[in-house]
Short mmCIF file of C-alpha atoms in Angstrom, two decimals:
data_model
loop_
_atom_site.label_atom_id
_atom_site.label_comp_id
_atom_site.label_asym_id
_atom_site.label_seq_id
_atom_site.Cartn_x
_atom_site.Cartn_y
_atom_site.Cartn_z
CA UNK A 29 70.28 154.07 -71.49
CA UNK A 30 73.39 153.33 -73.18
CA UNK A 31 75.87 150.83 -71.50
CA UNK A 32 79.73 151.14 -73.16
CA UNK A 33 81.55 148.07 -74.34
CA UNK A 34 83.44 148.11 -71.09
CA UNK A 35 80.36 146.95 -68.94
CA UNK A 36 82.10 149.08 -66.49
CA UNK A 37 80.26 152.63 -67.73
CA UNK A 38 76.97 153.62 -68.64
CA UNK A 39 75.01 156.83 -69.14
CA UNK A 40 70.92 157.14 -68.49
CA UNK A 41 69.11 160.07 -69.74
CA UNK A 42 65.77 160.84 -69.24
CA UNK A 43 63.22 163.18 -70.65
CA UNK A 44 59.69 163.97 -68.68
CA UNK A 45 56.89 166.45 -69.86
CA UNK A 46 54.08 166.93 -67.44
CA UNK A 47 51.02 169.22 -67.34
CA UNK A 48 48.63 170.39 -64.47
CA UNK A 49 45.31 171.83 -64.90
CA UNK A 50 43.28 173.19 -61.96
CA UNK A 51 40.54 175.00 -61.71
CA UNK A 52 37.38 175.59 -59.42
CA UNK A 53 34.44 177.74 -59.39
CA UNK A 54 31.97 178.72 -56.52
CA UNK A 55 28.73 180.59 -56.77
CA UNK A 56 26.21 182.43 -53.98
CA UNK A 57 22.45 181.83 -54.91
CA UNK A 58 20.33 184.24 -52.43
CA UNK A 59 16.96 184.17 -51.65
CA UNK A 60 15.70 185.43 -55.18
CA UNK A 61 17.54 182.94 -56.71
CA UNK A 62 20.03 185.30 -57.96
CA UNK A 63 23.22 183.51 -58.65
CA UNK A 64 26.64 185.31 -58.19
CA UNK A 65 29.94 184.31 -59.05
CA UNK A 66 31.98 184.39 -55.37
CA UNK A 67 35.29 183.20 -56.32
CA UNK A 68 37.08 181.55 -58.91
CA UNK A 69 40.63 180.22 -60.00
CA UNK A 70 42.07 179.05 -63.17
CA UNK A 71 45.84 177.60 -62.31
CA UNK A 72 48.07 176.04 -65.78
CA UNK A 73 51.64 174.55 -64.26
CA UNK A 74 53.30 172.27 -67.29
CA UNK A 75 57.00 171.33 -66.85
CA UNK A 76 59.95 169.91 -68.49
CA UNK A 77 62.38 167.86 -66.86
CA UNK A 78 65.59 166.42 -68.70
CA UNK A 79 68.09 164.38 -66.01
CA UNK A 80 71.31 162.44 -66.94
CA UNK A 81 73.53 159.83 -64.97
CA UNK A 82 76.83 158.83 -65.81
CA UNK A 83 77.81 155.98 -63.66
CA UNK A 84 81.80 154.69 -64.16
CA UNK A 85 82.52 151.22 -62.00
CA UNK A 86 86.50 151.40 -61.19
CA UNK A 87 86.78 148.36 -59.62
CA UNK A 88 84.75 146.29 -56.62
CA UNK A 89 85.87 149.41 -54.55
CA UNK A 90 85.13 152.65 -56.32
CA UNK A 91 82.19 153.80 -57.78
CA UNK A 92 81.89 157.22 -59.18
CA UNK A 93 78.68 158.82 -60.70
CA UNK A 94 77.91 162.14 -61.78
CA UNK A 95 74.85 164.03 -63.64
CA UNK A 96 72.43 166.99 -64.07
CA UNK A 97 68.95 167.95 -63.89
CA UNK A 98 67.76 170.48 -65.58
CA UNK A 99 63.66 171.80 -65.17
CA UNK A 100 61.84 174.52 -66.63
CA UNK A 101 58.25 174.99 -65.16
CA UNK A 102 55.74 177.54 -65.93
CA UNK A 103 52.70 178.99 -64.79
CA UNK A 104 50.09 180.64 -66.13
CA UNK A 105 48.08 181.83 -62.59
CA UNK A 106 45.01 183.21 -62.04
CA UNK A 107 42.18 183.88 -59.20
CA UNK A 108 39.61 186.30 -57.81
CA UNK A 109 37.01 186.83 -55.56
CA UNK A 110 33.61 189.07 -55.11
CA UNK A 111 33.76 192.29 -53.17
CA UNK A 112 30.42 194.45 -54.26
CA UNK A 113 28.22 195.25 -57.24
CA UNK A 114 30.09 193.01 -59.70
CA UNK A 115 33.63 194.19 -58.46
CA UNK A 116 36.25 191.88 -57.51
CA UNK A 117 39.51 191.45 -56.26
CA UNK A 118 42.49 189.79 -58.33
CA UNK A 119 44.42 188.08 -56.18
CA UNK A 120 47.15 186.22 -58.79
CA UNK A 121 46.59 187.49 -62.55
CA UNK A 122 50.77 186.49 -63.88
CA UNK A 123 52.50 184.29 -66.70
CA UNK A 124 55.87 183.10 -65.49
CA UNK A 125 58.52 180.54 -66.37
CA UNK A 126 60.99 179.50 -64.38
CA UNK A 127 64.70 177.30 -64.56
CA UNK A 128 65.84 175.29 -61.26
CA UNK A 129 69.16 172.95 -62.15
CA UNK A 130 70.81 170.34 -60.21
CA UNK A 131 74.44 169.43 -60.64
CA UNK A 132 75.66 166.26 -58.67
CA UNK A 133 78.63 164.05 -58.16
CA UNK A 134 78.10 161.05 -55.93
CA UNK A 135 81.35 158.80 -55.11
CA UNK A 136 80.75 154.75 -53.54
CA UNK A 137 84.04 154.17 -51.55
CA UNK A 138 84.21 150.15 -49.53
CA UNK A 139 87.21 149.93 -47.99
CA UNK A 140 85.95 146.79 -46.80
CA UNK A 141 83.72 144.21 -48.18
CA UNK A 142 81.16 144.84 -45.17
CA UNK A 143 81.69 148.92 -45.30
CA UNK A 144 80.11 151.06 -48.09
CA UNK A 145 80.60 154.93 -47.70
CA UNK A 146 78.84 157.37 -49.97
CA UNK A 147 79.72 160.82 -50.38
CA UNK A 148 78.41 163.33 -52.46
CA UNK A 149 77.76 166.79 -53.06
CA UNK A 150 74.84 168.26 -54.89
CA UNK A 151 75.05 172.15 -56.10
CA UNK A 152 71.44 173.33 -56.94
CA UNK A 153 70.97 176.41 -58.59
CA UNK A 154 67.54 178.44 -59.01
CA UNK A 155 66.62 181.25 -61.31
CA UNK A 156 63.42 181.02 -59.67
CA UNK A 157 65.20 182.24 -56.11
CA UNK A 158 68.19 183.58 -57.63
CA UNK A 159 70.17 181.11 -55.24
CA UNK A 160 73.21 179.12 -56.17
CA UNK A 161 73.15 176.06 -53.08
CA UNK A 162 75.94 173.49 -52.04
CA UNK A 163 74.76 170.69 -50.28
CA UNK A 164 76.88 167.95 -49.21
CA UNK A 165 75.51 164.47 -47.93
CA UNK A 166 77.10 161.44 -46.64
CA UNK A 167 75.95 157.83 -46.02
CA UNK A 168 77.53 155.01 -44.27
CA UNK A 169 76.26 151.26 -44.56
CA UNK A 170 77.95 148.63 -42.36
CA UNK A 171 76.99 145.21 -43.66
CA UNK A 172 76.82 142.83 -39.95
CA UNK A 173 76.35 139.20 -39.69
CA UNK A 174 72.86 136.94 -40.22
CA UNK A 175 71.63 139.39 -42.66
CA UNK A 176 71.57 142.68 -40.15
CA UNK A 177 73.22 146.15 -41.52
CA UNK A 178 73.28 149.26 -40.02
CA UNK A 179 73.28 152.71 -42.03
CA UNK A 180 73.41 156.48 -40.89
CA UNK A 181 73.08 159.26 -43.23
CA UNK A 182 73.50 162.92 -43.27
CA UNK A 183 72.83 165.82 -45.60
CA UNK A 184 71.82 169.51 -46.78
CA UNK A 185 68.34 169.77 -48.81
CA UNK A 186 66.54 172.56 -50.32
CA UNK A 187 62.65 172.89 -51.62
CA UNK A 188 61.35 175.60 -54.11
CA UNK A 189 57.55 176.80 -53.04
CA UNK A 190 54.93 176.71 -55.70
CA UNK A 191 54.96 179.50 -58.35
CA UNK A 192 52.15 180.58 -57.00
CA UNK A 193 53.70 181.66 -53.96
CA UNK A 194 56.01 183.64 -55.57
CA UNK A 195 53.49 185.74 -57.48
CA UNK A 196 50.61 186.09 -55.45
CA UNK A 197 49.11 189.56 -54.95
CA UNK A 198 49.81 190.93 -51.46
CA UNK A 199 47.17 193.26 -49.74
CA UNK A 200 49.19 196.42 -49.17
CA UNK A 201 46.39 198.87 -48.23
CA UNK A 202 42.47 198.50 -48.55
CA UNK A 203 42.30 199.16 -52.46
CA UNK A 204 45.88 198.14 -53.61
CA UNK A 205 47.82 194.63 -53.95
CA UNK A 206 51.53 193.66 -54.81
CA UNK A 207 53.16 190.86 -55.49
CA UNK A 208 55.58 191.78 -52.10
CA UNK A 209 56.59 187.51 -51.86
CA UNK A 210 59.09 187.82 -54.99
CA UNK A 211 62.10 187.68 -53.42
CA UNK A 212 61.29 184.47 -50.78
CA UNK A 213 64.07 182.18 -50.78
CA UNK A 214 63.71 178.11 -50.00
CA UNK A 215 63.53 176.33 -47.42
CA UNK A 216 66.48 174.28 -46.35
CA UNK A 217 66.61 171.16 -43.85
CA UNK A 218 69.26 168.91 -42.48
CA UNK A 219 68.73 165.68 -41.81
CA UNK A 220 70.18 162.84 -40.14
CA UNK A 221 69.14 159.35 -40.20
CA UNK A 222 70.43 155.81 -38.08
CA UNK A 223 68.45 153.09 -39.71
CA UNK A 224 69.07 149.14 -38.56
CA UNK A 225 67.18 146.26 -41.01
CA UNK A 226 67.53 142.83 -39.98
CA UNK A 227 66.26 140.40 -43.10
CA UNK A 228 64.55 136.60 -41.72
CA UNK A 229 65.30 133.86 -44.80
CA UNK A 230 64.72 135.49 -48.14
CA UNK A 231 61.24 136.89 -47.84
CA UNK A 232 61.03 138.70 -44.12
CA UNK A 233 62.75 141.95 -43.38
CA UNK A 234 62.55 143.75 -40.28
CA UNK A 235 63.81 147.36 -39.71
CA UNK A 236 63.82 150.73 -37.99
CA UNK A 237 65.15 154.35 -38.43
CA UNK A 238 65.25 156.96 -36.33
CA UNK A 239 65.56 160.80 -37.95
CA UNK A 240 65.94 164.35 -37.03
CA UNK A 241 65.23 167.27 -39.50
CA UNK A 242 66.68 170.82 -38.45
CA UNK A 243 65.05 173.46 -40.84
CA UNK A 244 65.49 176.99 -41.62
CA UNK A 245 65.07 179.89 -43.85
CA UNK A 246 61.45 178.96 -43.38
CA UNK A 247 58.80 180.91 -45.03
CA UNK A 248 56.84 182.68 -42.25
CA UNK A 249 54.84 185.76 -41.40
CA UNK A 250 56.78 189.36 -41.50
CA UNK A 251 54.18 190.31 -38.76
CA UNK A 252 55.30 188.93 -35.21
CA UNK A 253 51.46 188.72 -34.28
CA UNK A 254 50.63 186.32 -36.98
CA UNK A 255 51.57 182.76 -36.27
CA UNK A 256 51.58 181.94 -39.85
CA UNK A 257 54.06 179.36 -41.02
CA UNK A 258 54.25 177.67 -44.54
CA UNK A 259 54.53 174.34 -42.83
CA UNK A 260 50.75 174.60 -41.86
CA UNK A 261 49.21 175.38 -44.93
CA UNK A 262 47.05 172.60 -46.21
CA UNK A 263 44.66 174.58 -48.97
CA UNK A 264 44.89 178.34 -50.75
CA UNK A 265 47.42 180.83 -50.62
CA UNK A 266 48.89 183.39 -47.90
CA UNK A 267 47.71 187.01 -48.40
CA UNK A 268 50.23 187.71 -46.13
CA UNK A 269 53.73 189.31 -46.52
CA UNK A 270 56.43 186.28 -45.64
CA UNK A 271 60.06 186.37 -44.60
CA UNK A 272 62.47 183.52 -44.37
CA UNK A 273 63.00 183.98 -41.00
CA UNK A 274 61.70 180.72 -39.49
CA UNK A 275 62.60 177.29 -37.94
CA UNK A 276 61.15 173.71 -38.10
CA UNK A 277 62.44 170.70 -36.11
CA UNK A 278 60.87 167.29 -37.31
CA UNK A 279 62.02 163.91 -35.44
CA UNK A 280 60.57 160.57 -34.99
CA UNK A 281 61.52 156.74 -35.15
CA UNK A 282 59.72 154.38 -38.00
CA UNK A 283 59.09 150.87 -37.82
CA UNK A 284 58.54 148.38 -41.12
CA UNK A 285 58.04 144.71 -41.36
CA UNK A 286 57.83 143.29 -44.91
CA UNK A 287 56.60 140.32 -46.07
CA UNK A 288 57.76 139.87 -49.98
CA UNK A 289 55.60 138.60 -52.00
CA UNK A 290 56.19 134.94 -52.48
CA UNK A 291 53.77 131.54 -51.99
CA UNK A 292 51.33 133.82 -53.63
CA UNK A 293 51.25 136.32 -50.82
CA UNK A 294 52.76 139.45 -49.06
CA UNK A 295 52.09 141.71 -46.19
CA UNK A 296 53.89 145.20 -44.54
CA UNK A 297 52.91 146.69 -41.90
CA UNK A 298 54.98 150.34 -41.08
CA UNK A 299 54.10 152.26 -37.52
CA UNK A 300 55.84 155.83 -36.88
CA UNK A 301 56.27 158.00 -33.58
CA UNK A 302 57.19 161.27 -34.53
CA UNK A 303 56.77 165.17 -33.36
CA UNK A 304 56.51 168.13 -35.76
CA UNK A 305 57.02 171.70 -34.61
CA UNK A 306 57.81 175.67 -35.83
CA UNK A 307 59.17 178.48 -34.67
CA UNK A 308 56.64 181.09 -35.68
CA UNK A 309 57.67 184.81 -36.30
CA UNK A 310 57.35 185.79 -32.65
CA UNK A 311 60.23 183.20 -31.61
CA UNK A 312 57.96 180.75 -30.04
CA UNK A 313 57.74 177.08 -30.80
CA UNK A 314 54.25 175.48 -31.48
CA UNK A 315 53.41 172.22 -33.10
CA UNK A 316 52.75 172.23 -36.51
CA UNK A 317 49.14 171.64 -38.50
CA UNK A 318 50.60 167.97 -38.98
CA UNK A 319 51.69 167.05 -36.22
CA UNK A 320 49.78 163.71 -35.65
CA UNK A 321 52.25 162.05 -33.04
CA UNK A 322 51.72 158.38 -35.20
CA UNK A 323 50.64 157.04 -38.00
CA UNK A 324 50.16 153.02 -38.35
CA UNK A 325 49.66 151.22 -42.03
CA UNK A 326 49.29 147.62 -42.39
CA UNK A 327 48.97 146.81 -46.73
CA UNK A 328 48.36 142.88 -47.30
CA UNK A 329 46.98 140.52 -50.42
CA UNK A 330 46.56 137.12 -51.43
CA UNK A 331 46.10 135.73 -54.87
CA UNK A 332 44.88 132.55 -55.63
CA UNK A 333 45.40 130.68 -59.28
CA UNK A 334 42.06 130.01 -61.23
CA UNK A 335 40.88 129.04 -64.58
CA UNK A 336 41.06 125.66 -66.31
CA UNK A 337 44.63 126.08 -66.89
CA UNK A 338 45.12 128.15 -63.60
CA UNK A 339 46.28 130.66 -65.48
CA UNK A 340 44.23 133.20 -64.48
CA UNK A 341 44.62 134.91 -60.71
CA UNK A 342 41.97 135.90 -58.69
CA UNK A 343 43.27 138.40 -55.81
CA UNK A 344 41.98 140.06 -52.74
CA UNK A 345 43.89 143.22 -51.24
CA UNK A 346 43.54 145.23 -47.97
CA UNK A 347 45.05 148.11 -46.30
CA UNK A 348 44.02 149.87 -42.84
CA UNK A 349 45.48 153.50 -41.87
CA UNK A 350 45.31 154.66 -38.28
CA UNK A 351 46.82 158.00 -37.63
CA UNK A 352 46.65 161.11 -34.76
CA UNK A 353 44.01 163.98 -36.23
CA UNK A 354 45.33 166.86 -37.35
CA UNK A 355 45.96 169.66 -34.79
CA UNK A 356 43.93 173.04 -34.27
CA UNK A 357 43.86 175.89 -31.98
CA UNK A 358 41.49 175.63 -29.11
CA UNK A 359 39.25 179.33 -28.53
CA UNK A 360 39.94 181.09 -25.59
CA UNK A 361 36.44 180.92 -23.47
CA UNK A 362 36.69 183.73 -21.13
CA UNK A 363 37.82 186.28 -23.68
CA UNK A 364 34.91 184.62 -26.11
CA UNK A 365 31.91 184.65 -23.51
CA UNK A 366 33.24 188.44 -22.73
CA UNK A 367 33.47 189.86 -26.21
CA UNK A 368 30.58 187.45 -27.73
CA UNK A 369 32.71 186.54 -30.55
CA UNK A 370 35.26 183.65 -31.05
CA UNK A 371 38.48 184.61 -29.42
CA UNK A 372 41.42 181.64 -29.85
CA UNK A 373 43.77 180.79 -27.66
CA UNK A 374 47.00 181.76 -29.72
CA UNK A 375 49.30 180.71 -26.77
CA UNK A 376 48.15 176.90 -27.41
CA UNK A 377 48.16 177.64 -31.30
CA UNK A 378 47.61 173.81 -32.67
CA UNK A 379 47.73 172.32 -28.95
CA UNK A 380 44.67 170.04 -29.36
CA UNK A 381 44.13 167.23 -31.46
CA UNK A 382 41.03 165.88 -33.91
CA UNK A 383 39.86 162.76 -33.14
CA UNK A 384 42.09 159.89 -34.66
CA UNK A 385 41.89 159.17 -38.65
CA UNK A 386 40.84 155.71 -39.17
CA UNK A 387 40.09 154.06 -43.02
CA UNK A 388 40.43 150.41 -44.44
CA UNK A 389 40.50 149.79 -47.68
CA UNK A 390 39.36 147.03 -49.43
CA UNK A 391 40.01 145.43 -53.44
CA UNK A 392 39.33 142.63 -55.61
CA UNK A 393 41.06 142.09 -58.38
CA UNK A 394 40.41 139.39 -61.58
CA UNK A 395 43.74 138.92 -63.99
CA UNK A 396 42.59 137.28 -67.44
CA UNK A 397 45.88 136.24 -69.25
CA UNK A 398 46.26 135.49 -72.94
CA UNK A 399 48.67 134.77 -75.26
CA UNK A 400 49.61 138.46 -76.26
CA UNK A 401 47.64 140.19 -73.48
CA UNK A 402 46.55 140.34 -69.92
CA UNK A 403 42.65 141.75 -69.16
CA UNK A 404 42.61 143.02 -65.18
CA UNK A 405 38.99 143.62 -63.81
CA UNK A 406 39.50 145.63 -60.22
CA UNK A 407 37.18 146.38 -57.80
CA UNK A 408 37.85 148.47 -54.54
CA UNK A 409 36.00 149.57 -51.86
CA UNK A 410 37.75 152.56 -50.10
CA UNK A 411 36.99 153.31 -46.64
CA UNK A 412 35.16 150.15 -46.55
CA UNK A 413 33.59 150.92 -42.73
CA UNK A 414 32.18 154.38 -43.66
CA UNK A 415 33.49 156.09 -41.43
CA UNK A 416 33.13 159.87 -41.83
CA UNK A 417 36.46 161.15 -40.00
CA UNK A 418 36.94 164.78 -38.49
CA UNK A 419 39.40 166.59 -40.47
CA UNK A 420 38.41 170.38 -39.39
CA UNK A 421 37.24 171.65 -36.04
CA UNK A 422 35.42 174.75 -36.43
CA UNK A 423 33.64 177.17 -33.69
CA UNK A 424 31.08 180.32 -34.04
CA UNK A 425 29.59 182.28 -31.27
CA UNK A 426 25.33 181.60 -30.91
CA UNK A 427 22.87 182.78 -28.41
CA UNK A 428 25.52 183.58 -26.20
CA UNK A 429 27.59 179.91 -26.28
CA UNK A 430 30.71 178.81 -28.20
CA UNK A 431 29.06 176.26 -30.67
CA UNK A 432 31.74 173.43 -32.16
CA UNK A 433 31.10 171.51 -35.72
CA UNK A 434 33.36 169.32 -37.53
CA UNK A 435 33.98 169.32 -41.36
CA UNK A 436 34.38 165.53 -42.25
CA UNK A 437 35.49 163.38 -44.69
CA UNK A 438 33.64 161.09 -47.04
CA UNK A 439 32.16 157.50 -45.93
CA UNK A 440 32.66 154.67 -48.66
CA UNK A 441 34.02 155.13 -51.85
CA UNK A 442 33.33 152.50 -54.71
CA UNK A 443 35.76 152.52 -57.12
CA UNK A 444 35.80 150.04 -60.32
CA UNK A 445 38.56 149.87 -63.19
CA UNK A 446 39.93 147.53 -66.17
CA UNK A 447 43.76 147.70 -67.08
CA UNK A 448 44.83 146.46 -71.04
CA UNK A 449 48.12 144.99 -71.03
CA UNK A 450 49.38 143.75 -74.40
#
């Protein structure tokens, strides 16, 4: 960061390198013990990331910043899987580097001391998707008596996929693949936002904010008898051809109360209502994978001053998560019991729900502080009720009945650490 002699300018660069590794291996043993290599993947993803902000203060009325951002990420891809007699099929085999930019200028207009208007326009530009974007956005923030403002917002956004995506290997016929997902664009949303806080003394705040997201050029099947939409994917990759042809609408209200920490305590508690839906390649809407209906968090802690001195803190931590389970299609029983084999229902594609995800978490914590250092001994206990929740509903046909098991999560999770500050 460099501020200029002014005090009314100053310019912030930063530099990021970052470097993913991923890979996973799964094996078949039969009966003679044989042990066969099923499927594995080997994925490399580092990136470089240089922004800069150059922020110029006119007066108590004008603001004016400007900047870039300029990423190059690569990928070095690669997966397969068993088909017969030591042959398999390479599904991603590809070495690729890509460019995405962002060039923004942001102005901070208040033509009153209890108005603030931002505007700004953002132009992001992808080698990746060969796309050059304009995206304005505007804010408003009225500041009201007692401590209350009001702010609505508006504005264009844009999302690359993974580069995996982009180079995955298509099955074209029974013996050929081809990387036929090349050309997909991104996705692009519009949101608007009306958000109201309200702020009790100097430590409570109390808010809302209502949104709506309108997307498009989503990433869906080409086929109009596959339902498949980017927005439900959750683990591997489509081996399907996709075409930016679909729609998502997202819109929900969210709740926050906020206790900052002071007196040696703090507290926030957040509850949304919300619906998530697609419009699939055959022009219907369904509800998406993720589409919980609510999600309620409540994070709080206390720390207590110990040690001869009291110099040291002893601290206790909790947090509790209550959501909606995740959605899946329910099978189609007359069609099943008919054909013996699991039929689904595609006209109620993700129409039922999981059971509801419930976890609370639950930490100690032990600060030691020196002279020229602070020792912190941590202890948590995730999921402290063991509670194994549903996360996949699955079905297979058996002795002539639909039989239903559940994939779940893991129960408790101990976790122990010790931070070095100095």
């Amino acid at each position: 960061s460099i501020a200029f002699p002014n005090s009314k300018t100053y310019l912030r660069t930063t530099i990021g390198f970052t470097y993913q590794q991923d890979r996973s291996d799964n094996h078949v043993t039969d009966t003679l013990l044989n042990k066969t290599l099923y499927y594995e993947e080997f994925f490399k993803y580092p990136a470089l990331r240089i922004s800069t902000l150059l922020s110029h203060n006119f007066n108590s009325r004008n603001t004016l910043r400007a900047g870039f951002s300029i990423n190059s990420t690569g990928g070095d891809m690669f997966a397969r899987k068993y088909l017969s007699a030591e042959k398999y099929d390479t599904l991603i085999n590809a070495k690729t580097t890509g460019w995405y930019n962002s060039y923004f200028a942001q102005w901070k207009y208040r033509p009153l001391q209890a108005v603030e208007i931002n505007t700004g326009i953002n132009v992001f530009h992808s080698l990746i998707t060969h796309e050059l974007l304009w995206e304005p956005r505007l804010s408003m923030v009225f500041h009201l008596p007692q401590g209350q403002t009001l702010s609505l917002g508006s504005g264009l956004h844009s999302r690359l996929e993974p580069l995996s995506i982009y180079n995955y290997s298509i099955k074209v016929d029974k013996t050929h693949r081809d990387t036929k997902n090349s050309d997909l664009k991104t996705i692009k949303s519009l949101h608007f936002t009306l958000g109201f806080n309200r702020q009790f003394g100097e430590e409570f705040n109390l808010g809302f904010e209502i949104y709506v997201q309108s997307l498009f050029d989503v990433q869906v099947s080409s086929l109009k008898t596959n339902l498949y939409s980017v927005f439900n994917a959750s683990y591997g990759l489509p081996d399907i051809i996709l075409e930016n042809k679909g729609k998502g609408m997202n819109k929900g209200i969210e709740f926050t109360m906020e206790k900052d920490f002071t007196r040696n305590y703090y507290c926030m508690m957040s509850a949304s209502i919300f619906d998530s839906r697609y419009r699939a390649s055959d022009g219907n809407w369904y509800s998406t994978y993720y589409n919980n209906g609510y999600i309620f968090n409540f994070t709080g802690g206390k720390e207590f001053p110990v040690g001869k001195s009291r110099q040291n803190t002893l601290g206790f931590n909790i947090k509790a998560l209550l959501r909606g389970g995740y959605r899946y299609t329910p099978v189609d029983e007359a069609l099943t019991m008919s054909r013996r084999r699991i039929i689904y229902d595609i006209s109620e594609t993700y129409g039922k729900h999981l059971p509801s995800y419930q976890r609370i978490d639950f930490g100690v914590s032990y600060r030691v502080n020196k002279k020229n250092s602070a020792w912190t001994f941590l202890s948590d206990v995730q999921n402290i009720t063991d509670r194994h929740n549903a996360v996949i509903k699955r079905f297979s046909f058996a002795s002539g009945k639909i039989v239903e098991t559940y994939s779940r999560s893991v129960g408790l999770v101990p976790v122990a650490s010790v931070r070095v500050e100095f």
